Coordinates of C-alpha atoms in Angstrom, one line a residue:
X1 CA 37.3 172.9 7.0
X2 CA 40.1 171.6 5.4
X3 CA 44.2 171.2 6.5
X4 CA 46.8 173.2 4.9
X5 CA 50.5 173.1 5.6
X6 CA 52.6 176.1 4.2
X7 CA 56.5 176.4 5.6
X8 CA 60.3 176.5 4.6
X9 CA 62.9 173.3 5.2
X10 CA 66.5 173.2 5.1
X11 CA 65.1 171.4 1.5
X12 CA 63.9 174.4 0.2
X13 CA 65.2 177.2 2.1
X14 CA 69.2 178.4 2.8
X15 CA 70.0 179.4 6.5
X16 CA 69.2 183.2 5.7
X17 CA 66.0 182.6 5.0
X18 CA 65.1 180.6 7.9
X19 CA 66.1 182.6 10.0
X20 CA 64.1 186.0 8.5
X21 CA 61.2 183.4 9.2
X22 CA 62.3 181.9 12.5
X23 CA 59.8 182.8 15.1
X24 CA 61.5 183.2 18.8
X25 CA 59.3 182.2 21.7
X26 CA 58.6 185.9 22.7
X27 CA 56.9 186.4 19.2
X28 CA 54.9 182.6 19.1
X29 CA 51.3 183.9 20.9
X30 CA 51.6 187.0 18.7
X31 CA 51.7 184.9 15.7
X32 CA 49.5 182.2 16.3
X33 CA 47.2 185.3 17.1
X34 CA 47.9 187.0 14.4
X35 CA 47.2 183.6 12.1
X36 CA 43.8 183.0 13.6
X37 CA 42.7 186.4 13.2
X38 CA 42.9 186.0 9.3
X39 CA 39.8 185.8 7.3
X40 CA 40.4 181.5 5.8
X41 CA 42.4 180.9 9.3
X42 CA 40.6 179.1 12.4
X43 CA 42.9 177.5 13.7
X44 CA 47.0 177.3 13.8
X45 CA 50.1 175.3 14.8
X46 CA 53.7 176.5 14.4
X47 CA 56.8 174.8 14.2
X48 CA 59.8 177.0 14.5
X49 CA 63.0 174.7 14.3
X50 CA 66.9 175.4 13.4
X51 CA 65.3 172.9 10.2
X52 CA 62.3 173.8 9.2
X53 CA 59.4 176.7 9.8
X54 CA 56.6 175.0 9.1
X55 CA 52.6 176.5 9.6
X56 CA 49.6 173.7 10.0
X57 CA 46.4 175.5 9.4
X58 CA 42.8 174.7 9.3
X59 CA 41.3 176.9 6.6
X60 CA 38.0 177.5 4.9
X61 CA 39.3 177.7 1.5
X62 CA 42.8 177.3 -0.3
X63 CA 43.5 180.1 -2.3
X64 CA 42.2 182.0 0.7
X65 CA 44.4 180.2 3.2
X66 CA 47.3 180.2 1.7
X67 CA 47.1 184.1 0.7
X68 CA 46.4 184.7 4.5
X69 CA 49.4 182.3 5.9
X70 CA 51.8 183.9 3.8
X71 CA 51.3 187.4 4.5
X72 CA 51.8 186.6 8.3
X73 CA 55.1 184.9 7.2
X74 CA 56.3 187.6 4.8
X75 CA 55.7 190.2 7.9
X76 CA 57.4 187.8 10.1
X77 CA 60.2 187.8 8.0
X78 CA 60.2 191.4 6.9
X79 CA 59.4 190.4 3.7
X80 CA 56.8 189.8 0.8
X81 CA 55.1 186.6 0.2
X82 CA 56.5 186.9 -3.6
X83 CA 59.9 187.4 -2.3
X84 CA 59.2 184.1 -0.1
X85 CA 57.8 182.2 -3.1
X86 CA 60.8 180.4 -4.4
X87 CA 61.6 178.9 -1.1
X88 CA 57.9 177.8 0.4
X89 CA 56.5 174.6 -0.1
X90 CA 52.6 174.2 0.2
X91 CA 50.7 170.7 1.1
X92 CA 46.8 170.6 0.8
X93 CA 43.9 168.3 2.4
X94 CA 45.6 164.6 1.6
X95 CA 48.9 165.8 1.0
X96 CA 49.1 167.7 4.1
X97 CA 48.3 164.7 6.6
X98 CA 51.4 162.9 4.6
X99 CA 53.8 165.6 5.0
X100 CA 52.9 165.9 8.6
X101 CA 53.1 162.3 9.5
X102 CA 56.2 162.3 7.5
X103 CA 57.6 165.1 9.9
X104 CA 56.7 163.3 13.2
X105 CA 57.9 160.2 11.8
X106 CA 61.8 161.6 11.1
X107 CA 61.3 160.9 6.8
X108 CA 61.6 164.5 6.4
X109 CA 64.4 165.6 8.9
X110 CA 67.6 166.3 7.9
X111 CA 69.1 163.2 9.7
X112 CA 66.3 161.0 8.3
X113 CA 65.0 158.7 11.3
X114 CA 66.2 161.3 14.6
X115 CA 63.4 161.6 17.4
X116 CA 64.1 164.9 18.6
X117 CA 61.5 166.2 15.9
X118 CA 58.6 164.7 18.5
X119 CA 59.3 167.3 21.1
X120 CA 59.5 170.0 19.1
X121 CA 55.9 168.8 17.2
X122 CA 54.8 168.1 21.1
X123 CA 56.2 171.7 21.6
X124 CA 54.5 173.5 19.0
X125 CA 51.7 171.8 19.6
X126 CA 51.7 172.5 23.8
X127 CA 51.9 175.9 22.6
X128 CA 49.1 176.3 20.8
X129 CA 46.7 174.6 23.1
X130 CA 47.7 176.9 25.6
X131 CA 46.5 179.8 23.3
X132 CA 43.4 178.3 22.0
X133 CA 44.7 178.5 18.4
X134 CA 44.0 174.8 17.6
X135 CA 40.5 173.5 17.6
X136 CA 39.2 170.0 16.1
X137 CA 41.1 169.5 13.3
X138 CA 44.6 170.3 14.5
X139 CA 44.2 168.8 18.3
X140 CA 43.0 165.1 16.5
X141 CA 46.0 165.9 13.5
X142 CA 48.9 166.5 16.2
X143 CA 48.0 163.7 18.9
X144 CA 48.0 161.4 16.0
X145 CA 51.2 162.8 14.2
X146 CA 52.7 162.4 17.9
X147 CA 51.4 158.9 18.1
X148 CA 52.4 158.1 14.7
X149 CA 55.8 159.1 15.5
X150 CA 56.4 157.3 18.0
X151 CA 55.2 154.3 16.5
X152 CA 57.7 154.2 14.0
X153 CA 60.3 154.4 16.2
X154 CA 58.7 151.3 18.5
X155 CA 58.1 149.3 15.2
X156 CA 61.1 150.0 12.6
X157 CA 64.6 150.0 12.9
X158 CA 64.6 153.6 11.8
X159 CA 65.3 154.5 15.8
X160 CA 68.6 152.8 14.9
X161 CA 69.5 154.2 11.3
X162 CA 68.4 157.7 12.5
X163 CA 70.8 160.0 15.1
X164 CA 70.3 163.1 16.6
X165 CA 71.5 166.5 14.9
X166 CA 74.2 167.1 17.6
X167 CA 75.5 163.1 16.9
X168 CA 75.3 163.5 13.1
X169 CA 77.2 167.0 13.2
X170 CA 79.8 165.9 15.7
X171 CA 80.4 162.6 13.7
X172 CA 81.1 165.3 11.0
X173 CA 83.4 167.4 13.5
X174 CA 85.3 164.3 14.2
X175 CA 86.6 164.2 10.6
X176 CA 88.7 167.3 11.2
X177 CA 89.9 165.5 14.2
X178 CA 91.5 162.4 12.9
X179 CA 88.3 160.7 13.3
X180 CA 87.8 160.7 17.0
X181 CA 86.6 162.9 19.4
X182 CA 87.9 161.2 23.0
X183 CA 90.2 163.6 24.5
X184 CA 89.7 166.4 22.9
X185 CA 88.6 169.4 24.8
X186 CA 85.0 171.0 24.0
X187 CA 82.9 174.2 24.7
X188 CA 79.2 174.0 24.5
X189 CA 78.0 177.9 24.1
X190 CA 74.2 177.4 25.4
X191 CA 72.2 175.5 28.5
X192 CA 68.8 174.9 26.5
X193 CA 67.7 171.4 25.3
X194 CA 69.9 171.8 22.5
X195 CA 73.1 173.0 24.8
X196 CA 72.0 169.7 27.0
X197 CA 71.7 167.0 24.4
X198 CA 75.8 168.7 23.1
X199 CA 76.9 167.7 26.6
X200 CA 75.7 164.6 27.1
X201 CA 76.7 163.2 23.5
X202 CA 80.4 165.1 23.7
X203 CA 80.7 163.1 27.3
X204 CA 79.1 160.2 25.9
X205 CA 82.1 159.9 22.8
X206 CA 84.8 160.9 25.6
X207 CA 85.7 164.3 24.4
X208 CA 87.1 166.5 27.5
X209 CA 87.2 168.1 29.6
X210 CA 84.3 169.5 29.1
X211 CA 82.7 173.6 29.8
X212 CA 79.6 174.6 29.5
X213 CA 79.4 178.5 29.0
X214 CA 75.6 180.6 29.1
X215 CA 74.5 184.0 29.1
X216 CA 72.6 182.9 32.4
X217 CA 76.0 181.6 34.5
X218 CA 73.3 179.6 36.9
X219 CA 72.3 177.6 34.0
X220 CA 75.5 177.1 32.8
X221 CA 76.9 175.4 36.3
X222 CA 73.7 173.2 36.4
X223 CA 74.5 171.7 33.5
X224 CA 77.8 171.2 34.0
X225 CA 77.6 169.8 37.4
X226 CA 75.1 166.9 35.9
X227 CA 77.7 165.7 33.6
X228 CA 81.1 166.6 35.4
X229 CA 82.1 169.3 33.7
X230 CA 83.1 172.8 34.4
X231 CA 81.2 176.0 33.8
X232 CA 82.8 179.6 32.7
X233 CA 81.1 182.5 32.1
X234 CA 80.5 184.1 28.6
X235 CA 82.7 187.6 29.5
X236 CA 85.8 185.0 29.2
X237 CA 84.3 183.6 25.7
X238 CA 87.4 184.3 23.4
X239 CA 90.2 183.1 26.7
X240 CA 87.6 179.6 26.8
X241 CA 87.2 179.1 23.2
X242 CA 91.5 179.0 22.9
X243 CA 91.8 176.3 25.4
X244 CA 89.5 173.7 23.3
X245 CA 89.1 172.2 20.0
X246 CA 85.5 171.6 19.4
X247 CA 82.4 174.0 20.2
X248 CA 78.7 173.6 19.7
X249 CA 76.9 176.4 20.0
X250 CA 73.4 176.6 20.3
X251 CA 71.7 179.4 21.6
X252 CA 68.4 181.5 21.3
X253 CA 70.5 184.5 20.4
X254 CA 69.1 187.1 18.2
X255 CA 73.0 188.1 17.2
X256 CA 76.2 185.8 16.3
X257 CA 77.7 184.6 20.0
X258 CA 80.8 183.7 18.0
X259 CA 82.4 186.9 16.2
X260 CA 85.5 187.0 14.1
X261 CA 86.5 189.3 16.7
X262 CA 86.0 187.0 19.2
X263 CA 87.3 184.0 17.5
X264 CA 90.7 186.2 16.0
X265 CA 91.3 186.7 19.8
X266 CA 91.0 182.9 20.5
X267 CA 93.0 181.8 18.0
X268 CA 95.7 184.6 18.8
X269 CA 96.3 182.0 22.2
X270 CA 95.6 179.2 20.6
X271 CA 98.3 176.7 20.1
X272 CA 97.8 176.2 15.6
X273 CA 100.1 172.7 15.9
X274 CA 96.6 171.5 17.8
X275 CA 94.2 171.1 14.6
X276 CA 91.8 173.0 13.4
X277 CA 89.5 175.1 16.4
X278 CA 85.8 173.2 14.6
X279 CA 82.9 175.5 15.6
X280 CA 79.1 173.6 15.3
X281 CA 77.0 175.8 14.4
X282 CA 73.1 174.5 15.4
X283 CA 70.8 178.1 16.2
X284 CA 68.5 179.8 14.2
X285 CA 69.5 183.0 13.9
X286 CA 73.1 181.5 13.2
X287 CA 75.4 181.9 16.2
X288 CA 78.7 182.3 14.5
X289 CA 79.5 185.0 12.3
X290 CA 79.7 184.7 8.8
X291 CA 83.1 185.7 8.3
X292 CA 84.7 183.4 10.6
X293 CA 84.7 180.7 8.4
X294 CA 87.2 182.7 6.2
X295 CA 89.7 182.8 9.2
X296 CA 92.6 180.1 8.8
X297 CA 92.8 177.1 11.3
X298 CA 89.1 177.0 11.6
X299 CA 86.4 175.0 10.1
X300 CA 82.8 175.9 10.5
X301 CA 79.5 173.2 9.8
X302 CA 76.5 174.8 10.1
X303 CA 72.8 173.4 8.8
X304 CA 73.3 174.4 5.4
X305 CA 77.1 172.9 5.2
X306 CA 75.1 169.6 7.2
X307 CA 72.9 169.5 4.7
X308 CA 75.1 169.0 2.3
X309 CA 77.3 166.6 3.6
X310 CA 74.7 164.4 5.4
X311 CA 74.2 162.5 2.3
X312 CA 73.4 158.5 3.7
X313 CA 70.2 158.4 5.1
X314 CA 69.0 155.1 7.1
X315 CA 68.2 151.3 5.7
X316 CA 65.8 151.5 2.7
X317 CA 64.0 148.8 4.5
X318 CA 63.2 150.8 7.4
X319 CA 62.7 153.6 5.7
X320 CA 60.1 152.0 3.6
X321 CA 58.3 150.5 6.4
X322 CA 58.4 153.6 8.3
X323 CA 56.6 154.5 4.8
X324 CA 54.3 152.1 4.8
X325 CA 53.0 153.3 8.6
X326 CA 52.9 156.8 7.2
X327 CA 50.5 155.6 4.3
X328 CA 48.0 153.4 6.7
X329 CA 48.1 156.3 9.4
X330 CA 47.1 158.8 6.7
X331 CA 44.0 156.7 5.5
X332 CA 43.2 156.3 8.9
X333 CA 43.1 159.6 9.8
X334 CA 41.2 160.9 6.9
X335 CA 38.6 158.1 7.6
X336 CA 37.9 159.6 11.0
X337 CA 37.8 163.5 9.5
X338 CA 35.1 162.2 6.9
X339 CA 33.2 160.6 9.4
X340 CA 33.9 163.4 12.4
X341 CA 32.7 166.1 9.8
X342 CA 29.4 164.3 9.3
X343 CA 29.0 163.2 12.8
X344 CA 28.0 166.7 13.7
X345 CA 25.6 167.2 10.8
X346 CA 23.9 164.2 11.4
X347 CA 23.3 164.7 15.1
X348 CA 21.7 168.2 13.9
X349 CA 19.5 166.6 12.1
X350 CA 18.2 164.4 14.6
X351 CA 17.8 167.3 16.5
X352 CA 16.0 169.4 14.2
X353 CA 13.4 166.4 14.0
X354 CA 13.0 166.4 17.2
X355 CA 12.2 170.1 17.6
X356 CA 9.8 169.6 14.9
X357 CA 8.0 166.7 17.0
X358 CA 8.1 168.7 20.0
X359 CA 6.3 171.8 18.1
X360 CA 3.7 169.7 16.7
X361 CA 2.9 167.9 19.8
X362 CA 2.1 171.3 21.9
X363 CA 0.0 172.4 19.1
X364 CA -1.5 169.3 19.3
X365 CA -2.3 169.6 22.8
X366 CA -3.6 173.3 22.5
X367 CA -6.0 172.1 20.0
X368 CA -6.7 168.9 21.8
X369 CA -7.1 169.6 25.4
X370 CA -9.4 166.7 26.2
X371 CA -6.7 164.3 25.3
X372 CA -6.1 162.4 28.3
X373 CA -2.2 161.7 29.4
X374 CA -2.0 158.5 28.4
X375 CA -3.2 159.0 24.7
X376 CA -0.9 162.2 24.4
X377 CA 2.0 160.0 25.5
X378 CA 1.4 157.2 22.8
X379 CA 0.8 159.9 20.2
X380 CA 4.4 161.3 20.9
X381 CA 5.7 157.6 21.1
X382 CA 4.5 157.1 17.6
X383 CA 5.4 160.5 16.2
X384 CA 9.2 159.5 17.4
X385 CA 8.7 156.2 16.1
X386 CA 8.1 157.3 12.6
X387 CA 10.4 159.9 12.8
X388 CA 13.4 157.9 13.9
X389 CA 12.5 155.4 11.4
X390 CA 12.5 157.8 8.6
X391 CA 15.7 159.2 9.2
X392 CA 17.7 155.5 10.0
X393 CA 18.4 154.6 7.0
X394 CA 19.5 157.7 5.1
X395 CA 21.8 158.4 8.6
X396 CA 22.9 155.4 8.0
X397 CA 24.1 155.6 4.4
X398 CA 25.5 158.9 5.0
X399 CA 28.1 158.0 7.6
X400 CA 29.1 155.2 5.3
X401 CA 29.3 157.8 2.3
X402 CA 31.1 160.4 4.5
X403 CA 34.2 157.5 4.8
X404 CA 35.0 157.1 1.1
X405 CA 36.5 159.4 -0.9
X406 CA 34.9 163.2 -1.3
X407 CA 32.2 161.9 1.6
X408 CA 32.2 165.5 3.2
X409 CA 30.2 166.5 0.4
X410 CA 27.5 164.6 1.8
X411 CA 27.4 166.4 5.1
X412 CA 27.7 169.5 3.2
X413 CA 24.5 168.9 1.5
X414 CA 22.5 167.9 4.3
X415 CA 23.6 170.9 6.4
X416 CA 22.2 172.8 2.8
X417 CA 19.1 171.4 2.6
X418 CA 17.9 171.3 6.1
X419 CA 19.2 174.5 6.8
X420 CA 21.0 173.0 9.7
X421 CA 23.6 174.7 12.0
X422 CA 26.2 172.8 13.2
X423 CA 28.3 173.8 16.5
X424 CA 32.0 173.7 16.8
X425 CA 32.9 170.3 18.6
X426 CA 34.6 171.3 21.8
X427 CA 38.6 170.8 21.7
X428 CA 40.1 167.8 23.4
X429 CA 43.1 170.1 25.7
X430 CA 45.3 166.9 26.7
X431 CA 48.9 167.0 24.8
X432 CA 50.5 164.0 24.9
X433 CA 54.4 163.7 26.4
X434 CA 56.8 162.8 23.9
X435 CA 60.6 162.2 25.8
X436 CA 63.8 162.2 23.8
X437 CA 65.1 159.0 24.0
X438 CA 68.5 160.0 23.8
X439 CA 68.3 162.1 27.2
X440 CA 65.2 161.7 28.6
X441 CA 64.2 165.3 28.3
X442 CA 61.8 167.2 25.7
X443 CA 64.7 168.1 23.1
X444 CA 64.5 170.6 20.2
X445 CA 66.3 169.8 16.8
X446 CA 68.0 174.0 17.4
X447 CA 64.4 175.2 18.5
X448 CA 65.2 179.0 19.4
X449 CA 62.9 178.0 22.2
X450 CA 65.6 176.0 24.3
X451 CA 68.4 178.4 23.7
X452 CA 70.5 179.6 26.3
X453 CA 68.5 183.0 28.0
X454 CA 66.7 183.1 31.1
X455 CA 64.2 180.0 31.4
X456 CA 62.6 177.4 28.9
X457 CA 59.6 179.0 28.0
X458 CA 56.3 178.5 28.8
X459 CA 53.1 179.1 27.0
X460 CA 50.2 180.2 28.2
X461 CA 47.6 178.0 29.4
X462 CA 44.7 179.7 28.2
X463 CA 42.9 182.8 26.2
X464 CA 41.1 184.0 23.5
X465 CA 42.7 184.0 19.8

């Protein structure tokens, strides 16, 4: 079985097309289902971000795989895996340990180094334990991507360098608004993780007074209460949205929150002499209308304008020792799936021999009933003895093969010539708790799971694929 890792990136892909591909929590059990169920596919992770949709597969065969994995995207997104072509990128066997390492470590986010990248992998991975779509391969990949990430952030200064998506994009806001956001009156438009981290880091650089406004009104209040701020419900969206100069919106909504109609009424009471009205835009599906960055007296960043202007990325030494972790961790890991794939094979074999003694002693003993006990027993302490000591030393050499380079092939061939079959090893179910640092809370980089309907979601703790 071997790892493949097919998905879209901000790198690759423009909002549009992330969010044809975005896969919102109602749809992630279908999905992973629906992955699993293909013919190469046994086991699945998604990652569904405002950045990146990403797919981390176990798969019997590339061409195979990656034919399967597609198609489920290209129906996700109402499209055609040719039409998807241009903006997928692909990472096989070696290359796919990298790139996910890379992704837990922050080397691949948009602002290189941020941490909120852990929950969503601890997320997506949560998600699919809960419905059995990752076995072996992907429960040992994603507790060591996990760990891996937050090793880089205990051993680097990349912690430092790297900010969160809501810091980076306000630091951007703050450039339309001489350079500082302290007294300047903000809407947040969302209560999910996202909605969360925008109030604590709009209280944090002093910008008031602050409202939180939700779909759910409950949600909103909650929120607001925690960081002394006031809570208004979204009917009054357009009279809100006239009484502030910053917004960051980031909710799970299928549709725009933020409509030219709703943002010409705004700025109809809105005072101009004020500044610009500066509307973040951090969901997937976008939350503000296109056209409303057309509209005078008001400036729009979204992740593809963030993107572009989040050019400086974090201290080349940290970045190359975050590097360097990546490159160990890989090895590492692919050292254990050589020696985990023969570990199986070999144990078959060892059982195999001993059904093969076992057969021959009952013969022996239906041919040979005046043995007495005590000779039958020695007779099967030899047979073992020899046995055992026939199949040291190749066991032996195998499990050292199995760690270099192309050592699977070994198991493979044992499993050939003995004819052996070797059971799936029963998944490990714990998922390890990754915390943003920044507010103690599992945080999502604009993960449509923690926008602002209902609940946070929760998967399912169990079933079939």
């Amino acid at each position: 079985m071997k790892l493949l890792v097919v998905g879209a990136s901000y790198r690759t892909a423009p909002v549009a097309t992330l969010e044809q591909l975005a896969v919102p929590p109602a749809d992630l059990t279908r999905t992973l289902d629906r992955l699993v169920a293909q013919p190469y596919v046994s086991e699945a992770v998604l990652v569904s971000t405002c950045n990146r949709v990403e797919v981390y597969a176990a798969v019997s065969g590339f061409h195979g795989g990656l034919g399967d994995i597609c198609a489920v995207l290209g129906e996700q997104a109402g499209s055609t895996p040719a039409a998807l072509a241009n903006n997928l990128y692909v990472h096989y066997d070696t290359a796919a340990v990298d790139h996910v390492f890379r992704v837990a470590t922050g080397l691949d986010s948009m602002v290189v180094g941020e941490a909120q990248i852990l929950g969503q992998l601890r997320d997506a991975y949560h998600w699919a334990t809960g419905t059995d779509s990752a076995g072996r391969l992907l429960h040992e990949l994603m507790q060591q991507a996990l760990r891996v990430g937050k090793r880089a952030h205990a051993e680097t200064g990349i912690d430092r360098a790297g900010q969160s998506v809501v810091t980076a994009a306000l630091e951007l806001a703050a450039g339309y608004l001489d350079g500082d956001l302290a007294g300047h009156p903000a809407l947040v438009i969302g209560a999910g993780a996202m909605g969360s981290l925008g109030v604590a880091t709009l209280s944090r650089l002093g910008a008031g007074p602050l409202t939180v406004t939700n779909r759910g009104i409950d949600r909103a209040v909650r929120l607001a209460e925690s960081y002394g701020a006031g809570a208004a419900p979204m009917t009054e969206l357009a009279a809100t949205l006239s009484t502030v100069d910053i917004v960051v919106a980031a909710t799970a909504s299928t549709e725009p929150v933020l409509t030219r109609t709703v943002v010409e009424a705004a700025l109809a009471e809105r005072d101009p002499s004020r500044g610009p009205l500066v509307l973040l835009d951090l969901a997937v599906p976008r939350d503000v209308e296109e056209g409303v960055a057309d509209l005078a007296g008001v400036e729009v960043i979204d992740i593809d304008r963030m993107a572009a202007l989040l050019a400086d990325g974090p201290a080349a030494a940290d970045a190359a020792a975050v590097e360097g972790i990546v490159t160990g961790e890989v090895e590492s890991f692919l050292t254990w799936l050589r020696g985990a794939d023969v570990a199986p094979t070999v144990a078959a074999l060892r059982g195999r021999a001993d059904d093969v003694v076992a057969t021959e002693l009952r013969r022996l003993v239906q041919r040979r009933p005046d043995l007495g006990d005590d000779l039958r027993a020695e007779v099967a302490r030899t047979v073992h003895r020899v046995v055992q000591r026939l199949l040291h030393q190749p066991t032996v050499k195998v499990r050292q093969l199995a760690a270099e380079p192309g050592g699977d092939q070994y198991a493979a061939l044992l499993r050939e010539l003995f004819d052996l079959q070797v059971p799936q090893t029963s998944p490990v179910d714990t998922v390890p708790d990754v915390l943003s640092p920044e507010i103690g809370m599992p945080s999502a980089d604009g993960d449509p799971a923690s926008g602002s309907d209902a609940t946070d979601p929760v998967p399912p703790t169990g079933g079939a694929r």
